[in-house]
Amino acid sequence: GNSVTQMEGPVTLSEEAFLTINCTYTATGYPSLFWYVQYPGEGLQLLLKATKADDKGSNKGFEATYRKETTSFHLEKGSVQVSDSAVYFCALRSKSGGYNKLIFGAGTRLAVHP
Amino acid sequence: DVKVTQSSRYLVKRTGEKVFLECVQDMDHENMFWYRQDPGLGLRLIYFSYDVKMKEKGDIPEGYSVSREKKERFSLILESASTNQTSMYLCASSTPGQGSSPLHFGNGTRLTVT
């Protein structure tokens, strides 16, 4: 079945460091891929998405490229800020059982310190 | 702006009680979802509804039921709460059909069953 695997956290970085959070997926067909972010005490917010191979999603300095050949969608940011501290979820959405279903990874907690 | 509202941020209930979690969206979305979020497990789909009075089981429906009498409201019901249902519950909504449509989440209800 469809699944998403993320690197385990927590990831701890200093401000202005480079961030990579790895995400790989297993899916039939051509899923859409998403990164969601959850700030403390809040629900999930869409961070970025990509709907086909080689698409690059970007938002707030974060970016991720849909790589079909490696079934990956790694999240990157060139210079993190303390305000980026949150839990990040990789997800895919594909038709399964006749309806669109969003499948999440386990989440990766990021802590950025000054 | 898009808004999904969950009626309670925190709930404490006793084992065996019947529990109602309410969710309202103001975006006229056809699809609504209930997920539970547990550390290390990410988000798991409990139930899904694609129209009024329509529902589909997700990955972990046991011990839960749902009600969708109006388009904007989707209720999750724990018929007889148990301690293993202590969790964060997240409601979401989306437009139908398009696999690239993101989900919009509420802020969650943290339920503790004692």
PDB file of C-alpha atoms in Angstrom:
ATOM      1  CA  GLY A   1       0.000   0.000   0.000  1.00  0.00           C
ATOM      2  CA  ASN A   2       0.891   3.673  -0.072  1.00  0.00           C
ATOM      3  CA  SER A   3       3.208   4.957   2.627  1.00  0.00           C
ATOM      4  CA  VAL A   4       5.504   7.831   3.587  1.00  0.00           C
ATOM      5  CA  THR A   5       8.779   7.550   5.503  1.00  0.00           C
ATOM      6  CA  GLN A   6      10.454  10.566   7.104  1.00  0.00           C
ATOM      7  CA  MET A   7      13.730  10.909   8.888  1.00  0.00           C
ATOM      8  CA  GLU A   8      13.400  10.642  12.628  1.00  0.00           C
ATOM      9  CA  GLY A   9      13.832  13.712  14.747  1.00  0.00           C
ATOM     10  CA  PRO A  10      14.373  15.761  16.584  1.00  0.00           C
ATOM     11  CA  VAL A  11      16.557  17.822  14.320  1.00  0.00           C
ATOM     12  CA  THR A  12      18.417  20.514  16.251  1.00  0.00           C
ATOM     13  CA  LEU A  13      20.090  23.350  14.368  1.00  0.00           C
ATOM     14  CA  SER A  14      21.610  26.729  15.009  1.00  0.00           C
ATOM     15  CA  GLU A  15      20.014  29.768  13.439  1.00  0.00           C
ATOM     16  CA  GLU A  16      21.101  30.295   9.795  1.00  0.00           C
ATOM     17  CA  ALA A  17      22.081  26.631   9.345  1.00  0.00           C
ATOM     18  CA  PHE A  18      21.040  24.623   6.296  1.00  0.00           C
ATOM     19  CA  LEU A  19      18.098  22.283   6.753  1.00  0.00           C
ATOM     20  CA  THR A  20      17.281  19.010   5.061  1.00  0.00           C
ATOM     21  CA  ILE A  21      14.455  16.728   6.170  1.00  0.00           C
ATOM     22  CA  ASN A  22      14.332  13.528   4.158  1.00  0.00           C
ATOM     23  CA  CYS A  23      11.094  12.047   2.886  1.00  0.00           C
ATOM     24  CA  THR A  24      10.565   8.993   0.702  1.00  0.00           C
ATOM     25  CA  TYR A  25       7.325   7.455  -0.415  1.00  0.00           C
ATOM     26  CA  THR A  26       5.756   4.310  -1.795  1.00  0.00           C
ATOM     27  CA  ALA A  27       2.729   4.740  -4.004  1.00  0.00           C
ATOM     28  CA  THR A  28       0.984   3.359  -7.036  1.00  0.00           C
ATOM     29  CA  GLY A  29       0.329   5.749  -9.875  1.00  0.00           C
ATOM     30  CA  TYR A  30       1.206   9.418  -9.667  1.00  0.00           C
ATOM     31  CA  PRO A  31       0.489  10.891  -6.248  1.00  0.00           C
ATOM     32  CA  SER A  32       0.619  14.529  -5.270  1.00  0.00           C
ATOM     33  CA  LEU A  33       3.162  15.294  -2.549  1.00  0.00           C
ATOM     34  CA  PHE A  34       2.890  17.782   0.298  1.00  0.00           C
ATOM     35  CA  TRP A  35       4.785  19.207   3.225  1.00  0.00           C
ATOM     36  CA  TYR A  36       2.711  20.378   6.188  1.00  0.00           C
ATOM     37  CA  VAL A  37       3.990  22.252   9.235  1.00  0.00           C
ATOM     38  CA  GLN A  38       2.566  22.214  12.751  1.00  0.00           C
ATOM     39  CA  TYR A  39       3.557  25.029  15.102  1.00  0.00           C
ATOM     40  CA  PRO A  40       3.131  24.463  18.846  1.00  0.00           C
ATOM     41  CA  GLY A  41      -0.513  24.374  19.901  1.00  0.00           C
ATOM     42  CA  GLU A  42      -1.840  24.609  16.367  1.00  0.00           C
ATOM     43  CA  GLY A  43      -3.212  22.406  13.626  1.00  0.00           C
ATOM     44  CA  LEU A  44      -1.340  21.554  10.457  1.00  0.00           C
ATOM     45  CA  GLN A  45      -0.771  24.140   7.750  1.00  0.00           C
ATOM     46  CA  LEU A  46       0.146  23.445   4.161  1.00  0.00           C
ATOM     47  CA  LEU A  47       3.748  24.521   3.567  1.00  0.00           C
ATOM     48  CA  LEU A  48       4.239  23.483  -0.066  1.00  0.00           C
ATOM     49  CA  LYS A  49       3.177  20.918  -2.611  1.00  0.00           C
ATOM     50  CA  ALA A  50       4.149  19.323  -5.934  1.00  0.00           C
ATOM     51  CA  THR A  51       1.792  17.470  -8.217  1.00  0.00           C
ATOM     52  CA  LYS A  52       4.026  15.799 -10.805  1.00  0.00           C
ATOM     53  CA  ALA A  53       7.557  14.555 -11.331  1.00  0.00           C
ATOM     54  CA  ASP A  54      10.308  17.224 -11.298  1.00  0.00           C
ATOM     55  CA  ASP A  55       7.936  19.866  -9.915  1.00  0.00           C
ATOM     56  CA  LYS A  56       9.490  22.052  -7.229  1.00  0.00           C
ATOM     57  CA  GLY A  57       7.248  23.374  -4.486  1.00  0.00           C
ATOM     58  CA  SER A  58       8.428  26.415  -2.543  1.00  0.00           C
ATOM     59  CA  ASN A  59       7.170  28.709   0.205  1.00  0.00           C
ATOM     60  CA  LYS A  60       8.701  30.863   2.979  1.00  0.00           C
ATOM     61  CA  GLY A  61      12.209  29.902   1.869  1.00  0.00           C
ATOM     62  CA  PHE A  62      11.477  26.172   1.998  1.00  0.00           C
ATOM     63  CA  GLU A  63      11.564  24.045  -1.115  1.00  0.00           C
ATOM     64  CA  ALA A  64      11.167  20.424  -2.150  1.00  0.00           C
ATOM     65  CA  THR A  65      11.467  18.679  -5.512  1.00  0.00           C
ATOM     66  CA  TYR A  66       9.308  15.728  -6.571  1.00  0.00           C
ATOM     67  CA  ARG A  67      11.803  13.033  -7.604  1.00  0.00           C
ATOM     68  CA  LYS A  68      10.033  10.080  -9.129  1.00  0.00           C
ATOM     69  CA  GLU A  69      13.217   8.155  -9.893  1.00  0.00           C
ATOM     70  CA  THR A  70      14.189   8.110  -6.215  1.00  0.00           C
ATOM     71  CA  THR A  71      10.602   8.366  -4.875  1.00  0.00           C
ATOM     72  CA  SER A  72      11.672  11.263  -2.687  1.00  0.00           C
ATOM     73  CA  PHE A  73      10.454  14.720  -1.692  1.00  0.00           C
ATOM     74  CA  HIS A  74      13.111  16.115   0.642  1.00  0.00           C
ATOM     75  CA  LEU A  75      12.459  19.433   2.363  1.00  0.00           C
ATOM     76  CA  GLU A  76      15.249  22.028   2.333  1.00  0.00           C
ATOM     77  CA  LYS A  77      15.863  25.536   3.563  1.00  0.00           C
ATOM     78  CA  GLY A  78      19.059  27.461   3.137  1.00  0.00           C
ATOM     79  CA  SER A  79      19.001  29.426   6.393  1.00  0.00           C
ATOM     80  CA  VAL A  80      16.650  28.464   9.218  1.00  0.00           C
ATOM     81  CA  GLN A  81      15.262  30.822  11.825  1.00  0.00           C
ATOM     82  CA  VAL A  82      14.129  30.255  15.395  1.00  0.00           C
ATOM     83  CA  SER A  83      10.564  30.803  14.182  1.00  0.00           C
ATOM     84  CA  ASP A  84      10.892  27.692  11.961  1.00  0.00           C
ATOM     85  CA  SER A  85      10.851  25.472  15.051  1.00  0.00           C
ATOM     86  CA  ALA A  86       7.888  23.163  14.497  1.00  0.00           C
ATOM     87  CA  VAL A  87       6.941  19.640  13.465  1.00  0.00           C
ATOM     88  CA  TYR A  88       7.092  18.956   9.732  1.00  0.00           C
ATOM     89  CA  PHE A  89       4.984  16.276   8.036  1.00  0.00           C
ATOM     90  CA  CYS A  90       5.502  14.835   4.585  1.00  0.00           C
ATOM     91  CA  ALA A  91       2.338  13.510   2.951  1.00  0.00           C
ATOM     92  CA  LEU A  92       1.036  12.064  -0.264  1.00  0.00           C
ATOM     93  CA  ARG A  93      -2.409  12.073  -1.767  1.00  0.00           C
ATOM     94  CA  SER A  94      -3.562   9.514  -4.292  1.00  0.00           C
ATOM     95  CA  LYS A  95      -6.711   7.712  -5.241  1.00  0.00           C
ATOM     96  CA  SER A  96      -7.101   4.733  -2.994  1.00  0.00           C
ATOM     97  CA  GLY A  97     -10.297   2.787  -2.526  1.00  0.00           C
ATOM     98  CA  GLY A  98     -12.139   5.221  -4.768  1.00  0.00           C
ATOM     99  CA  TYR A  99     -11.445   8.492  -2.991  1.00  0.00           C
ATOM    100  CA  ASN A 100      -8.553  10.824  -2.454  1.00  0.00           C
ATOM    101  CA  LYS A 101      -6.729   9.956   0.745  1.00  0.00           C
ATOM    102  CA  LEU A 102      -3.914  11.906   2.402  1.00  0.00           C
ATOM    103  CA  ILE A 103      -1.249   9.686   3.946  1.00  0.00           C
ATOM    104  CA  PHE A 104       1.208  11.226   6.405  1.00  0.00           C
ATOM    105  CA  GLY A 105       4.671  10.404   7.577  1.00  0.00           C
ATOM    106  CA  ALA A 106       5.387  10.249  11.308  1.00  0.00           C
ATOM    107  CA  GLY A 107       6.586  13.852  11.447  1.00  0.00           C
ATOM    108  CA  THR A 108       9.991  15.394  12.156  1.00  0.00           C
ATOM    109  CA  ARG A 109      10.442  17.871  14.974  1.00  0.00           C
ATOM    110  CA  LEU A 110      12.792  20.764  14.206  1.00  0.00           C
ATOM    111  CA  ALA A 111      14.295  22.870  16.968  1.00  0.00           C
ATOM    112  CA  VAL A 112      16.285  25.960  15.970  1.00  0.00           C
ATOM    113  CA  HIS A 113      18.269  27.778  18.637  1.00  0.00           C
ATOM    114  CA  PRO A 114      19.819  31.247  18.456  1.00  0.00           C
TER     115      PRO A 114
ATOM    116  CA  ASP B   1      -9.861  33.241   5.079  1.00  0.00           C
ATOM    117  CA  VAL B   2     -10.274  29.499   5.330  1.00  0.00           C
ATOM    118  CA  LYS B   3     -11.423  28.344   8.729  1.00  0.00           C
ATOM    119  CA  VAL B   4     -11.947  24.959  10.339  1.00  0.00           C
ATOM    120  CA  THR B   5     -13.119  25.224  13.923  1.00  0.00           C
ATOM    121  CA  GLN B   6     -13.041  22.467  16.496  1.00  0.00           C
ATOM    122  CA  SER B   7     -15.311  23.171  19.416  1.00  0.00           C
ATOM    123  CA  SER B   8     -12.935  22.152  22.214  1.00  0.00           C
ATOM    124  CA  ARG B   9      -9.165  22.469  22.601  1.00  0.00           C
ATOM    125  CA  TYR B  10      -9.024  20.171  25.630  1.00  0.00           C
ATOM    126  CA  LEU B  11     -11.403  17.506  26.893  1.00  0.00           C
ATOM    127  CA  VAL B  12     -11.152  15.138  29.849  1.00  0.00           C
ATOM    128  CA  LYS B  13     -13.589  12.238  29.910  1.00  0.00           C
ATOM    129  CA  ARG B  14     -14.043   9.059  31.917  1.00  0.00           C
ATOM    130  CA  THR B  15     -13.805   5.538  30.572  1.00  0.00           C
ATOM    131  CA  GLY B  16     -17.149   4.405  29.178  1.00  0.00           C
ATOM    132  CA  GLU B  17     -18.514   7.880  28.510  1.00  0.00           C
ATOM    133  CA  LYS B  18     -19.968   8.795  25.136  1.00  0.00           C
ATOM    134  CA  VAL B  19     -17.886  11.621  23.670  1.00  0.00           C
ATOM    135  CA  PHE B  20     -18.736  14.037  20.874  1.00  0.00           C
ATOM    136  CA  LEU B  21     -16.068  16.024  19.034  1.00  0.00           C
ATOM    137  CA  GLU B  22     -17.446  18.750  16.806  1.00  0.00           C
ATOM    138  CA  CYS B  23     -15.948  20.358  13.728  1.00  0.00           C
ATOM    139  CA  VAL B  24     -17.294  23.172  11.566  1.00  0.00           C
ATOM    140  CA  GLN B  25     -15.848  24.578   8.340  1.00  0.00           C
ATOM    141  CA  ASP B  26     -16.869  27.763   6.580  1.00  0.00           C
ATOM    142  CA  MET B  27     -15.440  27.035   3.128  1.00  0.00           C
ATOM    143  CA  ASP B  28     -18.356  25.071   1.654  1.00  0.00           C
ATOM    144  CA  HIS B  29     -16.042  22.080   1.245  1.00  0.00           C
ATOM    145  CA  GLU B  30     -17.535  18.741   0.296  1.00  0.00           C
ATOM    146  CA  ASN B  31     -14.823  16.601   1.909  1.00  0.00           C
ATOM    147  CA  MET B  32     -14.250  16.428   5.650  1.00  0.00           C
ATOM    148  CA  PHE B  33     -11.879  14.219   7.613  1.00  0.00           C
ATOM    149  CA  TRP B  34     -11.102  13.125  11.143  1.00  0.00           C
ATOM    150  CA  TYR B  35      -7.526  12.165  12.018  1.00  0.00           C
ATOM    151  CA  ARG B  36      -5.874  11.251  15.275  1.00  0.00           C
ATOM    152  CA  GLN B  37      -2.290  12.279  15.947  1.00  0.00           C
ATOM    153  CA  ASP B  38       0.005  10.254  18.177  1.00  0.00           C
ATOM    154  CA  PRO B  39       3.757  10.700  18.745  1.00  0.00           C
ATOM    155  CA  GLY B  40       5.817   8.603  16.369  1.00  0.00           C
ATOM    156  CA  LEU B  41       2.768   7.568  14.362  1.00  0.00           C
ATOM    157  CA  GLY B  42       1.955  10.765  12.526  1.00  0.00           C
ATOM    158  CA  LEU B  43      -1.669  11.272  11.555  1.00  0.00           C
ATOM    159  CA  ARG B  44      -3.998   8.355  10.989  1.00  0.00           C
ATOM    160  CA  LEU B  45      -7.338   8.671   9.232  1.00  0.00           C
ATOM    161  CA  ILE B  46     -10.352   7.627  11.292  1.00  0.00           C
ATOM    162  CA  TYR B  47     -13.269   8.554   9.031  1.00  0.00           C
ATOM    163  CA  PHE B  48     -13.904  10.583   5.942  1.00  0.00           C
ATOM    164  CA  SER B  49     -17.040  12.161   4.476  1.00  0.00           C
ATOM    165  CA  TYR B  50     -17.437  13.305   0.883  1.00  0.00           C
ATOM    166  CA  ASP B  51     -20.972  14.640   1.166  1.00  0.00           C
ATOM    167  CA  VAL B  52     -23.798  15.177   3.608  1.00  0.00           C
ATOM    168  CA  LYS B  53     -24.845  11.884   5.204  1.00  0.00           C
ATOM    169  CA  MET B  54     -22.041  10.061   3.371  1.00  0.00           C
ATOM    170  CA  LYS B  55     -19.107   8.538   5.202  1.00  0.00           C
ATOM    171  CA  GLU B  56     -16.223   6.167   4.615  1.00  0.00           C
ATOM    172  CA  LYS B  57     -14.045   4.313   7.088  1.00  0.00           C
ATOM    173  CA  GLY B  58     -10.428   5.283   7.244  1.00  0.00           C
ATOM    174  CA  ASP B  59      -7.530   3.261   8.583  1.00  0.00           C
ATOM    175  CA  ILE B  60      -8.573   3.072  12.244  1.00  0.00           C
ATOM    176  CA  PRO B  61     -12.379   3.357  12.542  1.00  0.00           C
ATOM    177  CA  GLU B  62     -12.823   0.877  15.380  1.00  0.00           C
ATOM    178  CA  GLY B  63     -14.438   2.456  18.425  1.00  0.00           C
ATOM    179  CA  TYR B  64     -15.525   5.551  16.504  1.00  0.00           C
ATOM    180  CA  SER B  65     -18.503   6.704  14.484  1.00  0.00           C
ATOM    181  CA  VAL B  66     -19.284   9.944  12.659  1.00  0.00           C
ATOM    182  CA  SER B  67     -22.213  12.114  11.729  1.00  0.00           C
ATOM    183  CA  ARG B  68     -22.586  14.588   8.877  1.00  0.00           C
ATOM    184  CA  GLU B  69     -26.090  16.035   8.869  1.00  0.00           C
ATOM    185  CA  LYS B  70     -25.059  19.389   7.405  1.00  0.00           C
ATOM    186  CA  LYS B  71     -22.344  20.190   4.912  1.00  0.00           C
ATOM    187  CA  GLU B  72     -20.398  22.424   7.250  1.00  0.00           C
ATOM    188  CA  ARG B  73     -20.404  20.143  10.296  1.00  0.00           C
ATOM    189  CA  PHE B  74     -18.688  16.806  10.861  1.00  0.00           C
ATOM    190  CA  SER B  75     -18.901  15.139  14.251  1.00  0.00           C
ATOM    191  CA  LEU B  76     -16.735  12.355  15.642  1.00  0.00           C
ATOM    192  CA  ILE B  77     -18.353  10.125  18.247  1.00  0.00           C
ATOM    193  CA  LEU B  78     -16.628   7.833  20.696  1.00  0.00           C
ATOM    194  CA  GLU B  79     -19.427   5.461  21.675  1.00  0.00           C
ATOM    195  CA  SER B  80     -17.695   4.271  24.850  1.00  0.00           C
ATOM    196  CA  ALA B  81     -14.435   6.064  25.505  1.00  0.00           C
ATOM    197  CA  SER B  82     -11.391   4.019  26.436  1.00  0.00           C
ATOM    198  CA  THR B  83      -7.960   5.041  27.675  1.00  0.00           C
ATOM    199  CA  ASN B  84      -6.338   4.039  24.372  1.00  0.00           C
ATOM    200  CA  GLN B  85      -8.390   6.765  22.709  1.00  0.00           C
ATOM    201  CA  THR B  86      -6.428   9.420  24.582  1.00  0.00           C
ATOM    202  CA  SER B  87      -4.962  11.417  21.713  1.00  0.00           C
ATOM    203  CA  MET B  88      -4.967  14.622  19.694  1.00  0.00           C
ATOM    204  CA  TYR B  89      -7.866  14.687  17.221  1.00  0.00           C
ATOM    205  CA  LEU B  90      -7.640  16.814  14.100  1.00  0.00           C
ATOM    206  CA  CYS B  91     -10.475  17.712  11.756  1.00  0.00           C
ATOM    207  CA  ALA B  92      -9.808  18.795   8.168  1.00  0.00           C
ATOM    208  CA  SER B  93     -11.703  19.730   5.038  1.00  0.00           C
ATOM    209  CA  SER B  94     -10.980  20.009   1.326  1.00  0.00           C
ATOM    210  CA  THR B  95     -12.539  20.436  -2.073  1.00  0.00           C
ATOM    211  CA  PRO B  96     -13.412  17.186  -3.815  1.00  0.00           C
ATOM    212  CA  GLY B  97     -11.882  15.227  -6.643  1.00  0.00           C
ATOM    213  CA  GLN B  98      -8.593  16.969  -7.302  1.00  0.00           C
ATOM    214  CA  GLY B  99      -5.690  14.999  -5.888  1.00  0.00           C
ATOM    215  CA  SER B 100      -3.642  18.151  -5.513  1.00  0.00           C
ATOM    216  CA  SER B 101      -6.149  19.930  -3.274  1.00  0.00           C
ATOM    217  CA  PRO B 102      -4.681  20.513   0.166  1.00  0.00           C
ATOM    218  CA  LEU B 103      -6.452  19.781   3.408  1.00  0.00           C
ATOM    219  CA  HIS B 104      -7.297  22.626   5.765  1.00  0.00           C
ATOM    220  CA  PHE B 105      -6.967  21.675   9.414  1.00  0.00           C
ATOM    221  CA  GLY B 106      -8.491  22.837  12.657  1.00  0.00           C
ATOM    222  CA  ASN B 107      -6.326  23.444  15.726  1.00  0.00           C
ATOM    223  CA  GLY B 108      -7.108  20.064  17.223  1.00  0.00           C
ATOM    224  CA  THR B 109      -8.817  18.693  20.311  1.00  0.00           C
ATOM    225  CA  ARG B 110      -6.629  17.029  22.908  1.00  0.00           C
ATOM    226  CA  LEU B 111      -8.728  14.316  24.524  1.00  0.00           C
ATOM    227  CA  THR B 112      -7.729  12.584  27.735  1.00  0.00           C
ATOM    228  CA  VAL B 113      -9.689   9.526  28.837  1.00  0.00           C
ATOM    229  CA  THR B 114      -9.150   8.556  32.468  1.00  0.00           C
TER     230      THR B 114
END
